[in-house]
Amino acid sequence: MAYNLRIPRRTLLKGVGAAGLGTVLASGKIRPLYAASVAPITIVINQSPWFESFRKTVELYEEETGNTVELDVNPFAGSLEKQRNSVRGSKGQYDLLIMNSGWFAEMYFGGFVEPITDIDPSFKLDPEIYTLGDTVFYDPEKRAMTPSGKLMSMPIAPLIPLLYFRGDLYREKGLKEPELFSELEANAKALHNPPEIYGIVQRGARGPHTVAYDFYPYLYGHGGGIFRDQLAGDYAVILNNPEGKQALDYYIRLAREAGHPKTAASDQAEVIQAMVTGKAGHIMMVIAAWSQMDDPNKSIVVDKVELAPPPHVPGVPSSPGLGHWLGGVAKNIPDDRKRATVEFLRWFQTRDAQIALAKFGGIPVHAGAYADPMAEERQYRWMKPLAKALETSVNIYQFPEASEVIAVLELGLNQAIAGEIPSDQALDSMAAQIQTIMAGHGYKTGGI
């Protein structure tokens, strides 16, 4: 059930008469107050593992500026529904839309978000902000996410998968952190001792965006893909090329020879549970799950799990698929609320705000946060591998009908992993269906 969470206004420096001149941070630095006395804003957002860190960061913004923010917090599907309804009204209810990678293209293509630099031409994106496959930009003429377009949004949560592995078992067996898929396979087999422990536990269940999302690092890390060149408007389907078959065969072989016997039925909860209960040597999992690894109330492998960028084949970069969140300003709201929303984004993108976000348990979008001394601390050991992986992360979809393609992948991949159909048959069938979908929407498409 959706609910409203009102973040109370607080004063950080009670009794300081010169507060209007600047804000004293915990670090002892002085930073100018960010546009105090702007209109209150409302942010529509989903309830998720990273929400608490975002909430605390919003609270800090209120403390530093005196500005007021209301958070409208909903389940995943509820947030999307509210955004769709609000942007299509004569006057929007929500100012900042927290958009998932699965639907931000819909908001761009539909003209529902206002370019940030149209609201404030002086706004500059911090050069150290991760642009996440350039998905913060959109060029309506090219119908593509490209820096040649306008700045449409601000990264909020840069969620990608990383390889989680048991560092204590690696040390016991003298194993090396895997960079290549061949090394991951060898290491998974070395740790595989069922039913006590499985070398790797993978997600294979069919869902709204389940097995497909977990397959992307394997597909793109083998040099494959779904489309030939989305940025150029070429939607020829290449899923069933040799690289795609190599990737799917590898995924299936890993599951059968070093994985869980019920991979085809395993969803995210089962994969995470296997790791925190000591039943998995490796998992490929979104970074948002990291906090559970060192939580003594949930995990028996506290301080034993390490992370690395997803492996790849020689000559191909690590290629984690983006499952990120962006913040866009609704077009159908009054100008004063647009300007107030931009002021929040101006503050949110700063290095200090992003370091605070990380200390609250969030995932920063500013490269400077990953270079902070905190990244050397044991509890933040995820920061360096994540920063490295973000550099080569992949935006899988650049069109608003992505959900139709994902549905095809979910069924076909699940069937192949379950052994119901051969991998080549699954790939050919999925490719043909995707080609039909793209042609039906008027995209330039074809096959290999």
mmCIF file of N, CA and C in Angstrom, residues 2 33 57 72 78 97 115 154 159 196 220 247 262 306 313 341 367 429 447:
data_model
loop_
_atom_site.group_PDB
_atom_site.id
_atom_site.type_symbol
_atom_site.label_atom_id
_atom_site.label_comp_id
_atom_site.label_asym_id
_atom_site.label_seq_id
_atom_site.Cartn_x
_atom_site.Cartn_y
_atom_site.Cartn_z
ATOM 1 N N ALA A 2 0.573 2.179 -0.903
ATOM 2 C CA ALA A 2 1.360 3.404 -0.975
ATOM 3 C C ALA A 2 1.129 4.251 0.270
ATOM 4 N N LEU A 33 24.887 28.293 1.468
ATOM 5 C CA LEU A 33 23.552 27.728 1.551
ATOM 6 C C LEU A 33 22.974 27.626 0.146
ATOM 7 N N THR A 57 19.619 11.433 3.300
ATOM 8 C CA THR A 57 20.291 12.473 2.525
ATOM 9 C C THR A 57 19.355 13.647 2.272
ATOM 10 N N ASP A 72 6.980 10.871 -1.285
ATOM 11 C CA ASP A 72 5.817 10.008 -1.481
ATOM 12 C C ASP A 72 6.362 8.624 -1.831
ATOM 13 N N GLY A 78 3.754 0.669 -7.807
ATOM 14 C CA GLY A 78 2.945 1.808 -7.407
ATOM 15 C C GLY A 78 3.592 3.134 -7.757
ATOM 16 N N LEU A 97 10.688 12.996 -10.268
ATOM 17 C CA LEU A 97 10.298 11.620 -10.558
ATOM 18 C C LEU A 97 11.525 10.733 -10.447
ATOM 19 N N PRO A 115 13.962 19.238 -19.488
ATOM 20 C CA PRO A 115 15.422 19.281 -19.406
ATOM 21 C C PRO A 115 15.868 20.226 -18.291
ATOM 22 N N MET A 154 19.153 13.471 -13.277
ATOM 23 C CA MET A 154 20.326 13.331 -12.416
ATOM 24 C C MET A 154 20.378 11.895 -11.914
ATOM 25 N N LEU A 159 22.837 1.489 -9.702
ATOM 26 C CA LEU A 159 22.805 0.069 -9.368
ATOM 27 C C LEU A 159 23.246 -0.796 -10.547
ATOM 28 N N GLU A 196 26.906 -29.013 0.765
ATOM 29 C CA GLU A 196 27.420 -28.060 1.759
ATOM 30 C C GLU A 196 27.588 -26.661 1.164
ATOM 31 N N TYR A 220 26.931 -9.543 -22.553
ATOM 32 C CA TYR A 220 27.769 -8.441 -23.034
ATOM 33 C C TYR A 220 29.241 -8.679 -22.714
ATOM 34 N N ALA A 247 27.724 -17.240 -24.632
ATOM 35 C CA ALA A 247 27.345 -16.717 -23.317
ATOM 36 C C ALA A 247 26.286 -17.581 -22.654
ATOM 37 N N LYS A 262 18.688 -26.226 -8.611
ATOM 38 C CA LYS A 262 17.401 -25.586 -8.896
ATOM 39 C C LYS A 262 17.600 -24.156 -9.411
ATOM 40 N N GLU A 306 33.963 -10.789 -0.536
ATOM 41 C CA GLU A 306 34.651 -9.749 -1.299
ATOM 42 C C GLU A 306 33.877 -9.504 -2.593
ATOM 43 N N VAL A 313 35.399 -12.012 -21.267
ATOM 44 C CA VAL A 313 36.330 -12.794 -22.068
ATOM 45 C C VAL A 313 37.459 -11.872 -22.508
ATOM 46 N N THR A 341 13.160 22.166 -7.489
ATOM 47 C CA THR A 341 13.641 20.802 -7.706
ATOM 48 C C THR A 341 15.068 20.815 -8.238
ATOM 49 N N ALA A 367 32.173 10.364 -8.624
ATOM 50 C CA ALA A 367 33.447 9.650 -8.590
ATOM 51 C C ALA A 367 34.309 10.086 -7.416
ATOM 52 N N SER A 429 14.558 -18.454 -31.270
ATOM 53 C CA SER A 429 13.160 -18.111 -31.012
ATOM 54 C C SER A 429 13.041 -16.717 -30.403
ATOM 55 N N GLY A 447 17.680 -9.388 -38.772
ATOM 56 C CA GLY A 447 18.357 -10.462 -38.064
ATOM 57 C C GLY A 447 19.816 -10.518 -38.442
#
